[in-house]
Short mmCIF file of C-alpha atoms and ligand atoms in Angstrom, two decimals:
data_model
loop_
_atom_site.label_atom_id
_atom_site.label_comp_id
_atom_site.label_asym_id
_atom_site.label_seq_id
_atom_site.Cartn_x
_atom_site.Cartn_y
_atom_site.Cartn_z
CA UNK A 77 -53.73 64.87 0.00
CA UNK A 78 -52.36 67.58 -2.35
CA UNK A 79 -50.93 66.81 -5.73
CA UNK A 80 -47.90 68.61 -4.90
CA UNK A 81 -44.85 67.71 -5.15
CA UNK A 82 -42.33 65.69 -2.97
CA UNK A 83 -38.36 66.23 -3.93
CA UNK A 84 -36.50 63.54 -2.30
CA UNK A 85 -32.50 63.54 -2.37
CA UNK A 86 -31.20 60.78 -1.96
CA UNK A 87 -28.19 58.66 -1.67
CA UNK A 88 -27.71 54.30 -2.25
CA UNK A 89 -28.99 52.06 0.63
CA UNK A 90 -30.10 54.30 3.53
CA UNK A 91 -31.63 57.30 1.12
CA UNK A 92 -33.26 54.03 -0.91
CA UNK A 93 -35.16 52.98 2.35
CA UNK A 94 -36.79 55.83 2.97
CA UNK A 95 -37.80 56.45 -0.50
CA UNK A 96 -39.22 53.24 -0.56
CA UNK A 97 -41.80 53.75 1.85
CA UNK A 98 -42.39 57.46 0.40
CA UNK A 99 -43.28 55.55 -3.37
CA UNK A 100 -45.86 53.31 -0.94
CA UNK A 101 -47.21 56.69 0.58
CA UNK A 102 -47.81 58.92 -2.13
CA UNK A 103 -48.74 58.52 -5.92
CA UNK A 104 -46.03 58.02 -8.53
CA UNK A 105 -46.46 61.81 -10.15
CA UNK A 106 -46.17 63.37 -7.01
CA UNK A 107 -42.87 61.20 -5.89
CA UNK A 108 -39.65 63.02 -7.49
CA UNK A 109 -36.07 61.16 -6.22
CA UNK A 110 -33.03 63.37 -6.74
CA UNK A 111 -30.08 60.67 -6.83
CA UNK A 112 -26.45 61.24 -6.07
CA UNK A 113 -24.09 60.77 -9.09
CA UNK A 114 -21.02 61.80 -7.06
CA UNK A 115 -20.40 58.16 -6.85
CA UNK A 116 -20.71 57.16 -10.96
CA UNK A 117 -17.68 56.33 -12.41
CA UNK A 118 -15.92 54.31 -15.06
CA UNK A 119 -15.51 51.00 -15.01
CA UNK A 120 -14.63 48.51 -17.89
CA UNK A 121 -16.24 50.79 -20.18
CA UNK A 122 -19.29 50.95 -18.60
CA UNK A 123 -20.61 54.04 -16.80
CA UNK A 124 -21.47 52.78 -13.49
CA UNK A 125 -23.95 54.25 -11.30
CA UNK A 126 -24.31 53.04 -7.89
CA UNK A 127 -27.18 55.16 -5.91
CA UNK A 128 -28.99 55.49 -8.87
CA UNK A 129 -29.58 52.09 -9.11
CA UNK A 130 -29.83 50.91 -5.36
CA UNK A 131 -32.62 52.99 -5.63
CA UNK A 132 -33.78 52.23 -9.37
CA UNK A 133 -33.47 48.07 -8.04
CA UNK A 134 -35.49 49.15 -4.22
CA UNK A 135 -38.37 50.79 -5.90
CA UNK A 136 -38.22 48.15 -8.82
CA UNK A 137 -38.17 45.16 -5.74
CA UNK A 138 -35.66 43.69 -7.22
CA UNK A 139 -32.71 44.98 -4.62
CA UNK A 140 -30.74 42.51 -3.24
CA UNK A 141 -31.65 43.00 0.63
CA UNK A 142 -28.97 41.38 2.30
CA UNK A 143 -25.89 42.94 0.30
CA UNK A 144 -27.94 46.35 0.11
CA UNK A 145 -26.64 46.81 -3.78
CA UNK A 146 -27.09 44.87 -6.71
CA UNK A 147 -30.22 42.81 -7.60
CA UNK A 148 -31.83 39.75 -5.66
CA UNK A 149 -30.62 36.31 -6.96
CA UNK A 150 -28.14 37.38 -8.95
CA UNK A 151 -25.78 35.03 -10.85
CA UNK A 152 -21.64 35.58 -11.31
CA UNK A 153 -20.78 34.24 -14.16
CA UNK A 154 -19.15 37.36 -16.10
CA UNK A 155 -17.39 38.16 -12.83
CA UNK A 156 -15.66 34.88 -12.57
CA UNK A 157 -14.34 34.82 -16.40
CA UNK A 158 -13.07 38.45 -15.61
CA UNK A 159 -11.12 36.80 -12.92
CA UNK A 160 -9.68 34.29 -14.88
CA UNK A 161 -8.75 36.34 -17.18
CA UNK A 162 -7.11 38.73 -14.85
CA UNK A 163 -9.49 41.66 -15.25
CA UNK A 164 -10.02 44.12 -13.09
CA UNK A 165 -12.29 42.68 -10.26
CA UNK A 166 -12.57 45.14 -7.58
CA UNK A 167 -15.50 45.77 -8.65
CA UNK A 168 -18.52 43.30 -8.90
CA UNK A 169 -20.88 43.28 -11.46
CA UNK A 170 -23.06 40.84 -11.24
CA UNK A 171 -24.77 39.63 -14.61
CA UNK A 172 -28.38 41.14 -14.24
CA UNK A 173 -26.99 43.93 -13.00
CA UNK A 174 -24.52 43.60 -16.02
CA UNK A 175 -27.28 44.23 -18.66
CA UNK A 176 -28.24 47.23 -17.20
CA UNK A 177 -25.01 49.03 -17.51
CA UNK A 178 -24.44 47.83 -20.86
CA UNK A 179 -28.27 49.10 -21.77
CA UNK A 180 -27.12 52.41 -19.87
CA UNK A 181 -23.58 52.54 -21.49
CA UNK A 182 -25.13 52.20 -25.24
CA UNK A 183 -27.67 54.57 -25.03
CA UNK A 184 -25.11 57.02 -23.47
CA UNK A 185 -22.92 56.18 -26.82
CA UNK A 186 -25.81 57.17 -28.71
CA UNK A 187 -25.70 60.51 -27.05
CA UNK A 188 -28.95 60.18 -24.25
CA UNK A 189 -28.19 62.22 -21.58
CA UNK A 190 -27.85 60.27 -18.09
CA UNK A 191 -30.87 61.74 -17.18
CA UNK A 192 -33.05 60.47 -20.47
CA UNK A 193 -31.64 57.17 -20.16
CA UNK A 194 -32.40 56.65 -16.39
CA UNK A 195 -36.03 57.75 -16.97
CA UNK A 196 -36.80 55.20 -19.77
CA UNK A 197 -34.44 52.45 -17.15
CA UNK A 198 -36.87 53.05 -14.51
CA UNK A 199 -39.99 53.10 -17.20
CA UNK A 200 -39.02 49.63 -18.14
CA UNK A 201 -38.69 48.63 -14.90
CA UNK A 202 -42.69 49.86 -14.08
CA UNK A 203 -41.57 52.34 -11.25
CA UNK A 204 -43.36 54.96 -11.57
CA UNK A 205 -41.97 57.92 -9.62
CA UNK A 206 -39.49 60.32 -11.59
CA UNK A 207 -35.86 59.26 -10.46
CA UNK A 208 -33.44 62.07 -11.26
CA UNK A 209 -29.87 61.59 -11.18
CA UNK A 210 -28.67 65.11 -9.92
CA UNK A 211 -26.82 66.15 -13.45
CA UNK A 212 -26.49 65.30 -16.73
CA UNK A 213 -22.73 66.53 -16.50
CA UNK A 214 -20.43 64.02 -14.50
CA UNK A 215 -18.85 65.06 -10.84
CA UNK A 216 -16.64 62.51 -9.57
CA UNK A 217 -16.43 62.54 -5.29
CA UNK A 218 -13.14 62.42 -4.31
CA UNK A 219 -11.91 61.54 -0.83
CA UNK A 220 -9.59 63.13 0.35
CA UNK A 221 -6.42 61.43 2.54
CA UNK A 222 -3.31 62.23 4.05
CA UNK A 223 -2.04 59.89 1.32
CA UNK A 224 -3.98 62.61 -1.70
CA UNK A 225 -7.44 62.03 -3.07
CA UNK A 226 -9.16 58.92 -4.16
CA UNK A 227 -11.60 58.33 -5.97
CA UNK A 228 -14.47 57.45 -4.65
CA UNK A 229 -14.56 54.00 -5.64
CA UNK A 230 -11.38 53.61 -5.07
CA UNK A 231 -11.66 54.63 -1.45
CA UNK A 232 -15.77 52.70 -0.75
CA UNK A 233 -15.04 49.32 -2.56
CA UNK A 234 -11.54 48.95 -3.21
CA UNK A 235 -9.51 50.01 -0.63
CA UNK A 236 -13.13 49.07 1.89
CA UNK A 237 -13.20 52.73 3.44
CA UNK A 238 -9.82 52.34 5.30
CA UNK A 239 -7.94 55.10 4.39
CA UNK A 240 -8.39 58.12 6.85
CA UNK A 241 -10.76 61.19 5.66
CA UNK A 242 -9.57 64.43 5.48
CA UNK A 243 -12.49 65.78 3.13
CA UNK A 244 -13.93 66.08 -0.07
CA UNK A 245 -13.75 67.52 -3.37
CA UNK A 246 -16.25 67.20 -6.13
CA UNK A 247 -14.77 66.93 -9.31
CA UNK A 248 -16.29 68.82 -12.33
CA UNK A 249 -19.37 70.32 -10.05
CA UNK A 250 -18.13 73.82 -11.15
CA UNK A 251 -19.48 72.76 -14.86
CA UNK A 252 -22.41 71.04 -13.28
CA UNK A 253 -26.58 71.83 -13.74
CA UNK A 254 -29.35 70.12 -12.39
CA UNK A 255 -31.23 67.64 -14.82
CA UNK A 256 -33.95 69.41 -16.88
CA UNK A 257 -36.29 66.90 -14.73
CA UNK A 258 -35.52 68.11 -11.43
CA UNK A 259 -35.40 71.76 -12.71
CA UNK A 260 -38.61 71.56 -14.01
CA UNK A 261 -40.00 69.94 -10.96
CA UNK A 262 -38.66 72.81 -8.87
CA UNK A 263 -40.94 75.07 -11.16
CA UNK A 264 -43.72 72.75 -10.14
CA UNK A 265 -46.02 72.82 -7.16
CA UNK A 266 -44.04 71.41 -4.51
CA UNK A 267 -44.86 70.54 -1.29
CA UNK A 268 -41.82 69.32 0.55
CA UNK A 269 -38.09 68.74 0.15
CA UNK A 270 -36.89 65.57 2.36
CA UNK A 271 -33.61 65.05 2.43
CA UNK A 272 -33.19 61.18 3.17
CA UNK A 273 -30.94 60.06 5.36
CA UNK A 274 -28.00 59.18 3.61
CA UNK A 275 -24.65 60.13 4.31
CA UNK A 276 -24.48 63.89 4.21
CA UNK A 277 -20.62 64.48 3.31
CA UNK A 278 -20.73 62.20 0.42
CA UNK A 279 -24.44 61.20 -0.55
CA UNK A 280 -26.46 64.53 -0.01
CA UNK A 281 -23.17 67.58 -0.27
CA UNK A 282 -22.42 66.35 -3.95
CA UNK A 283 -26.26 66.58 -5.19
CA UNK A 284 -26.21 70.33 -2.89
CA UNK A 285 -22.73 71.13 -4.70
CA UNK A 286 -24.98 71.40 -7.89
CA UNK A 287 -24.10 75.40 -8.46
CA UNK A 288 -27.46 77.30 -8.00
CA UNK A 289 -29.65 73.79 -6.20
CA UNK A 290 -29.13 74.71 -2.67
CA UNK A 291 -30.51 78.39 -4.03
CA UNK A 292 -33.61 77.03 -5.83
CA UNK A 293 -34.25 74.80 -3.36
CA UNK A 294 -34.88 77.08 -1.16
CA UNK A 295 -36.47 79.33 -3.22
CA UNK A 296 -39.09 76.84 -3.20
CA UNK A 297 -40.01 78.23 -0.44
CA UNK A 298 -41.62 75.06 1.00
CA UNK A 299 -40.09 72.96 4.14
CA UNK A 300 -36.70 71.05 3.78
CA UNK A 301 -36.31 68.72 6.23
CA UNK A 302 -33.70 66.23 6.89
CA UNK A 303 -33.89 62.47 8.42
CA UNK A 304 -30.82 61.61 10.77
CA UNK A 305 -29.07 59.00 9.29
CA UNK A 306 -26.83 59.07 12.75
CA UNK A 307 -29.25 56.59 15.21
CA UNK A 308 -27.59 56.63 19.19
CA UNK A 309 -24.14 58.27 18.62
CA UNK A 310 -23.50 55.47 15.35
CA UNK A 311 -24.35 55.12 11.31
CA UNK A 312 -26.47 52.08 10.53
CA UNK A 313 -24.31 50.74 7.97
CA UNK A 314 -21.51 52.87 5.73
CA UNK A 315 -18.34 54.89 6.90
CA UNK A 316 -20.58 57.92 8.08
CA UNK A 317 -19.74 57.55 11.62
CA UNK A 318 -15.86 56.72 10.33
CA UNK A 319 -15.95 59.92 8.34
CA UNK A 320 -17.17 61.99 11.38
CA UNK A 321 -14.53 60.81 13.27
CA UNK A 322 -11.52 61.42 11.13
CA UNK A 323 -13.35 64.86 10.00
CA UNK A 324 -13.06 65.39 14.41
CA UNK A 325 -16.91 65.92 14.93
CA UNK A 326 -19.36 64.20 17.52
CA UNK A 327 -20.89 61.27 15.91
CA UNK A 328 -24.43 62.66 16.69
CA UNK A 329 -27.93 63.61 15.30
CA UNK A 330 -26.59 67.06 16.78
CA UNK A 331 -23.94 67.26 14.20
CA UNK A 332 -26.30 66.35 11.45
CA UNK A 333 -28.08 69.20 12.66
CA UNK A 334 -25.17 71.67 12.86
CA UNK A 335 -24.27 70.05 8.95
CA UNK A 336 -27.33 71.21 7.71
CA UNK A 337 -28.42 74.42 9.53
CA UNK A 338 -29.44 77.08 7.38
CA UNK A 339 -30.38 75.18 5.07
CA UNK A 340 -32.80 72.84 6.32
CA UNK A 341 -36.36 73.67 8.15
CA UNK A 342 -36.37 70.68 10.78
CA UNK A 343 -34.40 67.35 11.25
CA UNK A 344 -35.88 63.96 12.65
CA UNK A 345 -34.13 62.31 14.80
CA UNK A 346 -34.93 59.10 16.50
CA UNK A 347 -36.22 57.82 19.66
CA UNK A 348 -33.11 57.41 21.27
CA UNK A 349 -31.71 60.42 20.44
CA UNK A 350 -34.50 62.47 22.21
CA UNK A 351 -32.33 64.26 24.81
CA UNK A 352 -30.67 66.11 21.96
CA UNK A 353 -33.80 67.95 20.66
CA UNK A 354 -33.48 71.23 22.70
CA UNK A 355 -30.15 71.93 21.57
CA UNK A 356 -31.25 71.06 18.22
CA UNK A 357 -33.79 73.72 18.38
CA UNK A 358 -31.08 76.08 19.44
CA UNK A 359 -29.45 75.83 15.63
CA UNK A 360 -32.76 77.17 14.61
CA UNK A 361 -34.72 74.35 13.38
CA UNK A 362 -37.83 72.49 14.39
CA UNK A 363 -37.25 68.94 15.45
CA UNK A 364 -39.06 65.85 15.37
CA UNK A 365 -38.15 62.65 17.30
CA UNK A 366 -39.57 59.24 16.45
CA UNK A 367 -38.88 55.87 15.31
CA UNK A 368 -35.85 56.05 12.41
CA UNK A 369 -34.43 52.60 12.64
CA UNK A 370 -36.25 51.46 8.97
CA UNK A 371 -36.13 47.19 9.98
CA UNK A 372 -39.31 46.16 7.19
CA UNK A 373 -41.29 47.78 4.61
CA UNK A 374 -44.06 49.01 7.68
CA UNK A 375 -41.16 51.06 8.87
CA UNK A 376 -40.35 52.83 5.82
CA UNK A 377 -43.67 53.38 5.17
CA UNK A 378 -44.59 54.49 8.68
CA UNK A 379 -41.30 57.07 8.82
CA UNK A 380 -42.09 58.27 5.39
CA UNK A 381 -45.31 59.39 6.96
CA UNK A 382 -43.62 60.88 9.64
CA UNK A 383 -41.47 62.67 7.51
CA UNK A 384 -44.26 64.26 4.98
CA UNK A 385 -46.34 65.17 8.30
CA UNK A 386 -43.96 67.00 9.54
CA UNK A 387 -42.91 68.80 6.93
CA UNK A 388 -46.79 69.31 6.15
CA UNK A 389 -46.90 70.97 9.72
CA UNK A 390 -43.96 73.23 9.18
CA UNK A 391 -45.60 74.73 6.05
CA UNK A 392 -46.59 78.35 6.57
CA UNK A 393 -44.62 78.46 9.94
CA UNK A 394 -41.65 79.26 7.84
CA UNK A 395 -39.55 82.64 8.29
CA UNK A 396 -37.93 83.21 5.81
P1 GDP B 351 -24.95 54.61 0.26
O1 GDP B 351 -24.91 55.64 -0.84
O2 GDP B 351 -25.32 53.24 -0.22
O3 GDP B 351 -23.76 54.65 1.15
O4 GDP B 351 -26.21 54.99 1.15
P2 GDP B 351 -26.74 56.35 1.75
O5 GDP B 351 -25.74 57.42 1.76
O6 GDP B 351 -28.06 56.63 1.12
O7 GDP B 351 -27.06 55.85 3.21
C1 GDP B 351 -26.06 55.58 4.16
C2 GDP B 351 -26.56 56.05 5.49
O8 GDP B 351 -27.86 55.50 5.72
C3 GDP B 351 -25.71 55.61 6.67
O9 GDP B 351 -25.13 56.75 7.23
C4 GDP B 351 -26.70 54.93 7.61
O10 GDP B 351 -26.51 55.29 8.96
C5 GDP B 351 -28.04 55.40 7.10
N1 GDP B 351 -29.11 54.44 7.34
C6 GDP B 351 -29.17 53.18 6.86
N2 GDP B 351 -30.29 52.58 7.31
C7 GDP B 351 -30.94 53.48 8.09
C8 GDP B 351 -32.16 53.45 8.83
O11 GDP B 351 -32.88 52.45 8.87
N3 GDP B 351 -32.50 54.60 9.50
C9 GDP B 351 -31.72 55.72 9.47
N4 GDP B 351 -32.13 56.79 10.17
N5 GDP B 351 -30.56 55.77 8.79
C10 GDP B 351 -30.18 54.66 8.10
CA1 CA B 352 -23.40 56.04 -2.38
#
């Protein structure tokens, strides 16, 4: 295989899976995973990340897998005197996860960029693919409601996706570059851009908001292709299927399609989902089907493949 590259973007739990099984598939230099920082926020003085670390924790193996955030066998003891103190509990941080964001939040004090200190994070943590958080600079998803816009926190944990979705805004994206890691990366040999499949309005838009990524992405001029994370008309877990509702769309691989034509090369969609390939193709990309439901670590792995294959097939047969 080449030593190209492979730029992943990625969101929390579903974008974490597939990157999983890409880290067992390809060597750590080649392996570059572009996290969402839409959701980082805040939060008793701590600067929180959330996809960042489902996917630092997943590639680390020390995710919890049942809650699908946080780290396995983790203990609640700072939660619990928060409580009883009448903190602000909204929120749970469990202790493990605790020292990270208080290793994150001083070297941020000390003036590391997000980007610097999430590098040496995942050093420590022997994972040895480059995990990028989109931007140094913060951008703050905000969900929009007929109520005004939360943020997103506010609207995921909180308030437990409830409210009704009207759209999204992306706070501070305007000011927003890509981290010198991912930039450079795009200036090496890359071989394919997979977008994971995460939720596309509010784990994959926010890292394409980045002014001048969707651009350079391109301008890579090597396949983009996108994994469905809409299996059989529903999401697998998350408001993504909630969202598309409220936002009046199909809840279908179609309209993942029709959310990222033009930008993407070809989509994979699963099994089930077969019958929509032909009109698929009509948007102008190529389409894969196969198996996308990601149950154990053989599944990651085995639609990881999938994924690099095809995007190894589409290579040359580009227009563009
Ligand atoms: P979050 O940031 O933690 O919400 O996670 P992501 O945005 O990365 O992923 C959420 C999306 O992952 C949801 O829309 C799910 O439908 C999708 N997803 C989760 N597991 C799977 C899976 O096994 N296969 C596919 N195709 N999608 C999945
Ligand atoms: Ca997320």
């Amino acid at each position: 295989m080449s030593a190209k590259k492979v730029i992943a973007l990625s969101g929390g739990v579903g974008g974490a899976k597939l990157v999983l099984g890409l880290s067992h598939l390809l060597a750590p230099e080649r392996l570059v995973v572009v996290t969402n920082t839409g959701d980082d926020f805040d939060h008793l003085g701590l600067r929180i990340c959330p996809d960042t670390d489902t996917v630092l924790y997943t590639l680390a193996g020390l995710a919890d897998p049942e809650r699908g955030w946080g780290r396995v066998d983790e203990t609640w003891t700072f939660m619990k005197a928060v409580q009883a103190m009448g903190g602000e509990d909204w929120f749970n941080l469990g202790d493990g996860d605790l020292a990270l964001h208080i290793l994150r939040a001083n070297r941020l004090a000390e003036g590391a960029s997000l980007s610097q200190v999430t590098a040496d994070i995942a050093d420590s943590l022997g994972i040895g693919a480059a995990i990028v958080p989109m931007s140094d600079q913060n951008v703050a998803t905000m969900v929009n409601t007929p109520d005004g816009a939360l943020a997103f926190q506010h609207y995921f944990v909180r308030d437990r996706c409830a409210p009704t979705v009207t759209g999204f805004t992306f706070d501070g994206v305007e000011l927003a570059q890509p981290a010198p890691a991912l930039m450079s990366a795009l200036n090496d040999k890359v071989a394919a851009v997979i977008i994971a499949p995460s939720n596309p309005y509010v784990s994959v838009d926010p890292i394409l908001a980045v002014p001048g990524l969707r651009r350079q992405l391109r301008e890579c001029a090597v396949p983009i292709v996108a994994v469905s994370p809409i299996i059989g008309g529903d999401a697998i877990k998350g408001p993504a299927a909630k969202m598309m509702r409220e936002l009046g769309v199909e809840v279908s691989a179609l309209e993942i399609a029709k959310h990222y034509q033009g930008f993407v090369d070809g989509l994979i969609i699963d099994e089930v989902d077969g019958d929509l390939a032909p009109e698929i193709a009509d948007l102008g990309m190529a389409v894969e089907v196969g198996p996308t439901l990601m149950r154990d670590l053989s599944d990651r792995i085995k639609l990881a493949d999938l994924t690099v294959n095809f995007a190894a097939r589409l290579e040359g047969g580009i227009n563009r």
